[in-house]
mmCIF file with all atom_site columns, C-alpha atoms in Angstrom:
data_model
loop_
_atom_site.group_PDB
_atom_site.id
_atom_site.type_symbol
_atom_site.label_atom_id
_atom_site.label_alt_id
_atom_site.label_comp_id
_atom_site.label_asym_id
_atom_site.label_entity_id
_atom_site.label_seq_id
_atom_site.pdbx_PDB_ins_code
_atom_site.Cartn_x
_atom_site.Cartn_y
_atom_site.Cartn_z
_atom_site.occupancy
_atom_site.B_iso_or_equiv
_atom_site.pdbx_formal_charge
_atom_site.auth_seq_id
_atom_site.auth_comp_id
_atom_site.auth_asym_id
_atom_site.auth_atom_id
_atom_site.pdbx_PDB_model_num
ATOM 1   C CA . MET V 1 1   ? 0.081   0.079  -0.123  1.00 41.00 ? 1   MET V CA 1
ATOM 2   C CA . SER V 1 2   ? 1.408   3.333  -0.898  1.00 43.00 ? 2   SER V CA 1
ATOM 3   C CA . ASP V 1 3   ? 1.782   6.387  1.503   1.00 47.00 ? 3   ASP V CA 1
ATOM 4   C CA . ALA V 1 4   ? -0.716  8.343  -0.668  1.00 54.00 ? 4   ALA V CA 1
ATOM 5   C CA . ARG V 1 5   ? -2.980  8.655  2.170   1.00 61.00 ? 5   ARG V CA 1
ATOM 6   C CA . LYS V 1 6   ? -1.330  8.472  5.716   1.00 63.00 ? 6   LYS V CA 1
ATOM 7   C CA . ASP V 1 7   ? -2.491  9.964  8.983   1.00 62.00 ? 7   ASP V CA 1
ATOM 8   C CA . THR V 1 8   ? -0.355  10.332 12.005  1.00 62.00 ? 8   THR V CA 1
ATOM 9   C CA . MET V 1 9   ? -2.510  10.017 15.228  1.00 60.00 ? 9   MET V CA 1
ATOM 10  C CA . GLN V 1 10  ? -1.633  11.874 18.521  1.00 61.00 ? 10  GLN V CA 1
ATOM 11  C CA . ASP V 1 11  ? 0.086   8.859  20.079  1.00 69.00 ? 11  ASP V CA 1
ATOM 12  C CA . GLU V 1 12  ? 2.262   8.594  16.925  1.00 68.00 ? 12  GLU V CA 1
ATOM 13  C CA . LYS V 1 13  ? 0.505   5.786  15.316  1.00 68.00 ? 13  LYS V CA 1
ATOM 14  C CA . ILE V 1 14  ? 0.307   5.844  11.664  1.00 67.00 ? 14  ILE V CA 1
ATOM 15  C CA . ILE V 1 15  ? -2.696  4.788  9.605   1.00 63.00 ? 15  ILE V CA 1
ATOM 16  C CA . ARG V 1 16  ? -2.048  4.146  5.989   1.00 64.00 ? 16  ARG V CA 1
ATOM 17  C CA . GLY V 1 17  ? -4.817  3.608  3.256   1.00 62.00 ? 17  GLY V CA 1
ATOM 18  C CA . SER V 1 18  ? -5.339  4.171  -0.371  1.00 58.00 ? 18  SER V CA 1
ATOM 19  C CA . THR V 1 19  ? -8.484  6.265  0.048   1.00 56.00 ? 19  THR V CA 1
ATOM 20  C CA . ARG V 1 20  ? -9.961  8.521  2.631   1.00 56.00 ? 20  ARG V CA 1
ATOM 21  C CA . ARG V 1 21  ? -13.224 10.442 2.266   1.00 57.00 ? 21  ARG V CA 1
ATOM 22  C CA . GLN V 1 22  ? -14.549 13.050 4.718   1.00 56.00 ? 22  GLN V CA 1
ATOM 23  C CA . PHE V 1 23  ? -17.950 14.595 4.525   1.00 53.00 ? 23  PHE V CA 1
ATOM 24  C CA . ILE V 1 24  ? -19.813 17.120 6.664   1.00 53.00 ? 24  ILE V CA 1
ATOM 25  C CA . GLY V 1 25  ? -23.557 17.405 7.058   1.00 53.00 ? 25  GLY V CA 1
ATOM 26  C CA . ASN V 1 26  ? -26.789 15.792 8.434   1.00 50.00 ? 26  ASN V CA 1
ATOM 27  C CA . THR V 1 27  ? -28.379 14.828 5.160   1.00 54.00 ? 27  THR V CA 1
ATOM 28  C CA . LEU V 1 28  ? -27.154 11.715 3.355   1.00 53.00 ? 28  LEU V CA 1
ATOM 29  C CA . ALA V 1 29  ? -26.478 12.833 -0.209  1.00 56.00 ? 29  ALA V CA 1
ATOM 30  C CA . THR V 1 30  ? -25.555 9.402  -1.738  1.00 53.00 ? 30  THR V CA 1
ATOM 31  C CA . GLY V 1 31  ? -25.043 10.938 -5.182  1.00 54.00 ? 31  GLY V CA 1
ATOM 32  C CA . ALA V 1 32  ? -22.130 13.105 -4.331  1.00 51.00 ? 32  ALA V CA 1
ATOM 33  C CA . ALA V 1 33  ? -20.693 10.986 -1.498  1.00 51.00 ? 33  ALA V CA 1
ATOM 34  C CA . PHE V 1 34  ? -20.414 7.877  -3.563  1.00 54.00 ? 34  PHE V CA 1
ATOM 35  C CA . ALA V 1 35  ? -19.458 9.063  -6.929  1.00 57.00 ? 35  ALA V CA 1
ATOM 36  C CA . LEU V 1 36  ? -17.062 6.020  -7.100  1.00 60.00 ? 36  LEU V CA 1
ATOM 37  C CA . PRO V 1 37  ? -15.764 4.210  -10.141 1.00 62.00 ? 37  PRO V CA 1
ATOM 38  C CA . ALA V 1 38  ? -18.164 1.566  -11.376 1.00 66.00 ? 38  ALA V CA 1
ATOM 39  C CA . PHE V 1 39  ? -15.790 -1.278 -10.029 1.00 66.00 ? 39  PHE V CA 1
ATOM 40  C CA . ILE V 1 40  ? -16.133 -0.057 -6.535  1.00 67.00 ? 40  ILE V CA 1
ATOM 41  C CA . PRO V 1 41  ? -19.564 -0.719 -4.943  1.00 75.00 ? 41  PRO V CA 1
ATOM 42  C CA . ALA V 1 42  ? -21.332 1.495  -2.489  1.00 76.00 ? 42  ALA V CA 1
ATOM 43  C CA . PRO V 1 43  ? -21.837 0.311  1.183   1.00 81.00 ? 43  PRO V CA 1
ATOM 44  C CA . ALA V 1 44  ? -25.321 -0.631 2.321   1.00 81.00 ? 44  ALA V CA 1
ATOM 45  C CA . LEU V 1 45  ? -27.513 2.489  2.824   1.00 82.00 ? 45  LEU V CA 1
ATOM 46  C CA . GLY V 1 46  ? -30.589 3.045  5.033   1.00 84.00 ? 46  GLY V CA 1
ATOM 47  C CA . ARG V 1 47  ? -31.179 6.337  6.577   1.00 83.00 ? 47  ARG V CA 1
ATOM 48  C CA . GLY V 1 48  ? -27.495 6.590  6.682   1.00 86.00 ? 48  GLY V CA 1
ATOM 49  C CA . VAL V 1 49  ? -24.356 4.384  5.824   1.00 90.00 ? 49  VAL V CA 1
ATOM 50  C CA . VAL V 1 50  ? -25.357 1.259  7.581   1.00 93.00 ? 50  VAL V CA 1
ATOM 51  C CA . THR V 1 51  ? -22.612 0.109  10.078  1.00 94.00 ? 51  THR V CA 1
ATOM 52  C CA . ASP V 1 52  ? -22.218 -2.353 12.964  1.00 95.00 ? 52  ASP V CA 1
ATOM 53  C CA . GLN V 1 53  ? -21.209 -1.266 16.461  1.00 95.00 ? 53  GLN V CA 1
ATOM 54  C CA . ALA V 1 54  ? -17.556 -1.066 15.456  1.00 96.00 ? 54  ALA V CA 1
ATOM 55  C CA . PHE V 1 55  ? -18.424 1.335  12.451  1.00 95.00 ? 55  PHE V CA 1
ATOM 56  C CA . ARG V 1 56  ? -17.616 -1.412 9.829   1.00 95.00 ? 56  ARG V CA 1
ATOM 57  C CA . THR V 1 57  ? -19.728 -1.003 6.759   1.00 93.00 ? 57  THR V CA 1
ATOM 58  C CA . SER V 1 58  ? -20.876 -3.795 4.332   1.00 92.00 ? 58  SER V CA 1
ATOM 59  C CA . LEU V 1 59  ? -17.623 -3.302 2.368   1.00 90.00 ? 59  LEU V CA 1
ATOM 60  C CA . PRO V 1 60  ? -14.428 -4.924 3.871   1.00 90.00 ? 60  PRO V CA 1
ATOM 61  C CA . GLY V 1 61  ? -12.065 -2.254 5.346   1.00 89.00 ? 61  GLY V CA 1
ATOM 62  C CA . VAL V 1 62  ? -14.504 0.518  4.924   1.00 89.00 ? 62  VAL V CA 1
ATOM 63  C CA . TYR V 1 63  ? -15.761 2.468  8.100   1.00 93.00 ? 63  TYR V CA 1
ATOM 64  C CA . ALA V 1 64  ? -18.337 5.190  8.610   1.00 92.00 ? 64  ALA V CA 1
ATOM 65  C CA . ALA V 1 65  ? -18.807 7.370  11.579  1.00 93.00 ? 65  ALA V CA 1
ATOM 66  C CA . GLY V 1 66  ? -20.566 10.719 12.571  1.00 91.00 ? 66  GLY V CA 1
ATOM 67  C CA . ASP V 1 67  ? -23.612 12.231 10.825  1.00 86.00 ? 67  ASP V CA 1
ATOM 68  C CA . CYS V 1 68  ? -23.465 9.854  7.871   1.00 86.00 ? 68  CYS V CA 1
ATOM 69  C CA . ALA V 1 69  ? -23.358 6.837  9.978   1.00 90.00 ? 69  ALA V CA 1
ATOM 70  C CA . GLU V 1 70  ? -26.372 4.616  10.930  1.00 92.00 ? 70  GLU V CA 1
ATOM 71  C CA . VAL V 1 71  ? -25.001 2.702  13.821  1.00 92.00 ? 71  VAL V CA 1
ATOM 72  C CA . ALA V 1 72  ? -27.405 -0.146 15.096  1.00 85.00 ? 72  ALA V CA 1
ATOM 73  C CA . GLY V 1 73  ? -30.175 1.564  13.479  1.00 86.00 ? 73  GLY V CA 1
ATOM 74  C CA . ARG V 1 74  ? -29.472 4.999  15.016  1.00 86.00 ? 74  ARG V CA 1
ATOM 75  C CA . ILE V 1 75  ? -28.076 8.230  13.658  1.00 87.00 ? 75  ILE V CA 1
ATOM 76  C CA . GLU V 1 76  ? -26.665 10.733 15.910  1.00 87.00 ? 76  GLU V CA 1
ATOM 77  C CA . PRO V 1 77  ? -26.383 14.203 13.892  1.00 83.00 ? 77  PRO V CA 1
ATOM 78  C CA . LEU V 1 78  ? -24.396 16.074 16.467  1.00 85.00 ? 78  LEU V CA 1
ATOM 79  C CA . TRP V 1 79  ? -20.784 17.281 16.510  1.00 86.00 ? 79  TRP V CA 1
ATOM 80  C CA . TYR V 1 80  ? -20.021 15.886 19.823  1.00 87.00 ? 80  TYR V CA 1
ATOM 81  C CA . ALA V 1 81  ? -21.470 12.417 18.635  1.00 90.00 ? 81  ALA V CA 1
ATOM 82  C CA . ALA V 1 82  ? -19.462 12.631 15.506  1.00 91.00 ? 82  ALA V CA 1
ATOM 83  C CA . LYS V 1 83  ? -16.261 13.201 17.646  1.00 92.00 ? 83  LYS V CA 1
ATOM 84  C CA . ARG V 1 84  ? -16.988 10.313 19.912  1.00 93.00 ? 84  ARG V CA 1
ATOM 85  C CA . GLN V 1 85  ? -17.894 8.054  17.071  1.00 95.00 ? 85  GLN V CA 1
ATOM 86  C CA . GLY V 1 86  ? -14.733 9.010  15.039  1.00 94.00 ? 86  GLY V CA 1
ATOM 87  C CA . GLU V 1 87  ? -12.368 8.226  18.035  1.00 94.00 ? 87  GLU V CA 1
ATOM 88  C CA . ALA V 1 88  ? -14.215 4.844  18.462  1.00 95.00 ? 88  ALA V CA 1
ATOM 89  C CA . ALA V 1 89  ? -13.944 4.043  14.672  1.00 95.00 ? 89  ALA V CA 1
ATOM 90  C CA . ALA V 1 90  ? -10.288 4.906  14.621  1.00 94.00 ? 90  ALA V CA 1
ATOM 91  C CA . ARG V 1 91  ? -9.674  2.474  17.540  1.00 94.00 ? 91  ARG V CA 1
ATOM 92  C CA . ALA V 1 92  ? -11.576 -0.241 15.511  1.00 95.00 ? 92  ALA V CA 1
ATOM 93  C CA . MET V 1 93  ? -9.411  0.444  12.456  1.00 93.00 ? 93  MET V CA 1
ATOM 94  C CA . LEU V 1 94  ? -6.414  0.158  14.521  1.00 93.00 ? 94  LEU V CA 1
ATOM 95  C CA . GLY V 1 95  ? -7.549  -3.489 15.618  1.00 93.00 ? 95  GLY V CA 1
ATOM 96  C CA . GLU V 1 96  ? -9.004  -2.806 18.932  1.00 94.00 ? 96  GLU V CA 1
ATOM 97  C CA . THR V 1 97  ? -12.307 -4.516 19.892  1.00 95.00 ? 97  THR V CA 1
ATOM 98  C CA . VAL V 1 98  ? -15.135 -1.793 19.828  1.00 94.00 ? 98  VAL V CA 1
ATOM 99  C CA . GLU V 1 99  ? -18.815 -2.096 20.661  1.00 94.00 ? 99  GLU V CA 1
ATOM 100 C CA . TYR V 1 100 ? -20.142 1.325  20.631  1.00 94.00 ? 100 TYR V CA 1
ATOM 101 C CA . THR V 1 101 ? -23.334 1.846  22.547  1.00 89.00 ? 101 THR V CA 1
ATOM 102 C CA . PRO V 1 102 ? -24.626 5.519  22.107  1.00 86.00 ? 102 PRO V CA 1
ATOM 103 C CA . PRO V 1 103 ? -25.297 7.298  25.406  1.00 87.00 ? 103 PRO V CA 1
ATOM 104 C CA . THR V 1 104 ? -28.560 8.817  26.358  1.00 89.00 ? 104 THR V CA 1
ATOM 105 C CA . TYR V 1 105 ? -29.210 11.576 23.667  1.00 87.00 ? 105 TYR V CA 1
ATOM 106 C CA . TYR V 1 106 ? -28.886 15.177 24.646  1.00 89.00 ? 106 TYR V CA 1
ATOM 107 C CA . ASN V 1 107 ? -28.653 18.486 22.867  1.00 89.00 ? 107 ASN V CA 1
ATOM 108 C CA . SER V 1 108 ? -28.679 22.173 24.101  1.00 89.00 ? 108 SER V CA 1
ATOM 109 C CA . ALA V 1 109 ? -28.733 25.360 22.178  1.00 89.00 ? 109 ALA V CA 1
ATOM 110 C CA . LYS V 1 110 ? -29.181 28.971 22.817  1.00 89.00 ? 110 LYS V CA 1
ATOM 111 C CA . PHE V 1 111 ? -31.860 30.851 20.444  1.00 86.00 ? 111 PHE V CA 1
ATOM 112 C CA . PHE V 1 112 ? -31.105 34.402 20.890  1.00 86.00 ? 112 PHE V CA 1
ATOM 113 C CA . HIS V 1 113 ? -31.665 34.955 24.606  1.00 85.00 ? 113 HIS V CA 1
ATOM 114 C CA . LEU V 1 114 ? -33.499 31.611 25.176  1.00 89.00 ? 114 LEU V CA 1
ATOM 115 C CA . GLU V 1 115 ? -31.717 28.530 26.419  1.00 92.00 ? 115 GLU V CA 1
ATOM 116 C CA . TRP V 1 116 ? -32.885 25.035 25.458  1.00 91.00 ? 116 TRP V CA 1
ATOM 117 C CA . THR V 1 117 ? -31.910 21.582 26.638  1.00 92.00 ? 117 THR V CA 1
ATOM 118 C CA . GLY V 1 118 ? -33.340 18.347 25.319  1.00 92.00 ? 118 GLY V CA 1
ATOM 119 C CA . VAL V 1 119 ? -32.455 14.984 26.821  1.00 93.00 ? 119 VAL V CA 1
ATOM 120 C CA . GLY V 1 120 ? -33.740 11.397 26.115  1.00 91.00 ? 120 GLY V CA 1
ATOM 121 C CA . GLU V 1 121 ? -35.885 10.108 23.382  1.00 84.00 ? 121 GLU V CA 1
ATOM 122 C CA . THR V 1 122 ? -36.844 12.549 20.703  1.00 72.00 ? 122 THR V CA 1
ATOM 123 C CA . ALA V 1 123 ? -40.080 11.149 19.468  1.00 69.00 ? 123 ALA V CA 1
ATOM 124 C CA . ALA V 1 124 ? -42.933 13.157 20.812  1.00 65.00 ? 124 ALA V CA 1
ATOM 125 C CA . GLY V 1 125 ? -45.504 11.453 23.226  1.00 74.00 ? 125 GLY V CA 1
ATOM 126 C CA . PRO V 1 126 ? -47.751 12.240 26.098  1.00 77.00 ? 126 PRO V CA 1
ATOM 127 C CA . GLY V 1 127 ? -46.177 14.368 28.684  1.00 85.00 ? 127 GLY V CA 1
ATOM 128 C CA . ARG V 1 128 ? -46.474 17.155 31.193  1.00 90.00 ? 128 ARG V CA 1
ATOM 129 C CA . PHE V 1 129 ? -45.810 20.811 30.476  1.00 91.00 ? 129 PHE V CA 1
ATOM 130 C CA . ARG V 1 130 ? -45.359 23.537 33.020  1.00 93.00 ? 130 ARG V CA 1
ATOM 131 C CA . LYS V 1 131 ? -44.437 27.179 32.711  1.00 93.00 ? 131 LYS V CA 1
ATOM 132 C CA . LEU V 1 132 ? -42.222 28.122 35.525  1.00 90.00 ? 132 LEU V CA 1
ATOM 133 C CA . PRO V 1 133 ? -43.810 31.033 37.531  1.00 92.00 ? 133 PRO V CA 1
ATOM 134 C CA . GLY V 1 134 ? -42.316 34.499 37.122  1.00 90.00 ? 134 GLY V CA 1
ATOM 135 C CA . ARG V 1 135 ? -39.775 33.353 34.544  1.00 87.00 ? 135 ARG V CA 1
ATOM 136 C CA . GLU V 1 136 ? -39.616 32.858 30.728  1.00 87.00 ? 136 GLU V CA 1
ATOM 137 C CA . ALA V 1 137 ? -38.918 29.216 31.221  1.00 90.00 ? 137 ALA V CA 1
ATOM 138 C CA . SER V 1 138 ? -40.957 25.968 30.842  1.00 92.00 ? 138 SER V CA 1
ATOM 139 C CA . VAL V 1 139 ? -40.385 22.236 31.491  1.00 92.00 ? 139 VAL V CA 1
ATOM 140 C CA . ARG V 1 140 ? -41.874 19.394 29.389  1.00 92.00 ? 140 ARG V CA 1
ATOM 141 C CA . VAL V 1 141 ? -41.476 15.886 30.772  1.00 93.00 ? 141 VAL V CA 1
ATOM 142 C CA . ILE V 1 142 ? -42.402 13.176 28.256  1.00 92.00 ? 142 ILE V CA 1
ATOM 143 C CA . GLU V 1 143 ? -43.363 9.799  29.544  1.00 89.00 ? 143 GLU V CA 1
ATOM 144 C CA . ARG V 1 144 ? -44.292 6.390  28.027  1.00 86.00 ? 144 ARG V CA 1
ATOM 145 C CA . GLU V 1 145 ? -46.232 3.898  29.868  1.00 85.00 ? 145 GLU V CA 1
ATOM 146 C CA . GLY V 1 146 ? -45.584 5.899  33.028  1.00 84.00 ? 146 GLY V CA 1
ATOM 147 C CA . VAL V 1 147 ? -41.920 6.038  32.659  1.00 87.00 ? 147 VAL V CA 1
ATOM 148 C CA . VAL V 1 148 ? -40.201 9.371  31.981  1.00 90.00 ? 148 VAL V CA 1
ATOM 149 C CA . VAL V 1 149 ? -38.163 8.980  28.661  1.00 92.00 ? 149 VAL V CA 1
ATOM 150 C CA . SER V 1 150 ? -37.476 12.663 27.930  1.00 93.00 ? 150 SER V CA 1
ATOM 151 C CA . PHE V 1 151 ? -37.028 16.208 29.028  1.00 93.00 ? 151 PHE V CA 1
ATOM 152 C CA . SER V 1 152 ? -37.375 19.404 26.961  1.00 92.00 ? 152 SER V CA 1
ATOM 153 C CA . MET V 1 153 ? -36.350 22.431 29.080  1.00 92.00 ? 153 MET V CA 1
ATOM 154 C CA . LEU V 1 154 ? -36.833 25.894 27.745  1.00 92.00 ? 154 LEU V CA 1
ATOM 155 C CA . GLY V 1 155 ? -35.682 29.388 29.032  1.00 92.00 ? 155 GLY V CA 1
ATOM 156 C CA . SER V 1 156 ? -32.943 28.323 31.459  1.00 85.00 ? 156 SER V CA 1
ATOM 157 C CA . ARG V 1 157 ? -29.708 26.449 31.697  1.00 84.00 ? 157 ARG V CA 1
ATOM 158 C CA . TRP V 1 158 ? -30.207 22.880 32.760  1.00 89.00 ? 158 TRP V CA 1
ATOM 159 C CA . ASN V 1 159 ? -27.378 20.250 33.641  1.00 91.00 ? 159 ASN V CA 1
ATOM 160 C CA . HIS V 1 160 ? -27.897 17.516 30.838  1.00 91.00 ? 160 HIS V CA 1
ATOM 161 C CA . ARG V 1 161 ? -25.975 14.974 32.942  1.00 93.00 ? 161 ARG V CA 1
ATOM 162 C CA . VAL V 1 162 ? -28.758 15.084 35.828  1.00 94.00 ? 162 VAL V CA 1
ATOM 163 C CA . LEU V 1 163 ? -31.472 14.891 33.315  1.00 94.00 ? 163 LEU V CA 1
ATOM 164 C CA . ALA V 1 164 ? -29.701 11.928 31.568  1.00 93.00 ? 164 ALA V CA 1
ATOM 165 C CA . ARG V 1 165 ? -29.232 10.084 34.787  1.00 94.00 ? 165 ARG V CA 1
ATOM 166 C CA . TRP V 1 166 ? -32.950 10.636 35.704  1.00 92.00 ? 166 TRP V CA 1
ATOM 167 C CA . VAL V 1 167 ? -33.927 9.026  32.240  1.00 92.00 ? 167 VAL V CA 1
ATOM 168 C CA . GLU V 1 168 ? -31.442 6.232  32.714  1.00 91.00 ? 168 GLU V CA 1
ATOM 169 C CA . GLU V 1 169 ? -32.722 5.359  36.174  1.00 89.00 ? 169 GLU V CA 1
ATOM 170 C CA . ARG V 1 170 ? -36.182 4.805  35.057  1.00 72.00 ? 170 ARG V CA 1
#
């Protein structure tokens, strides 16, 4: 294998390959991403590039991580998830045993002056909503079969780790 593509990792390990492709975005654009020569097949596609829990695609030696990867049926379209997946995929490429299990989903953002934090399952469902008195803030707790599965907090900064722990404790 030539050194046409080689990356040196922080621990000085060198990864060599014949081709490396990087893509950014949250929508799978298979036309542009897989403009490959006819003799190279595209990997299996679902809502993203389908991988196992070690980020291996249906093609030998081809891995996918981040926004484009559908790992165990789930896509995590967030920069910090892409970073976490990329690190795990690199370990798998180096021969380590990797079995990625996504943590409890969370995201937070600030819309102008309004803070938002979401933790847990993102599918809508029955829940409880409460506007906090005297503040531009609200809490929505979503439950399924009497079990809390998600929080959507608006108008104040919330610690997502505490909310995630509550969801995980079920």
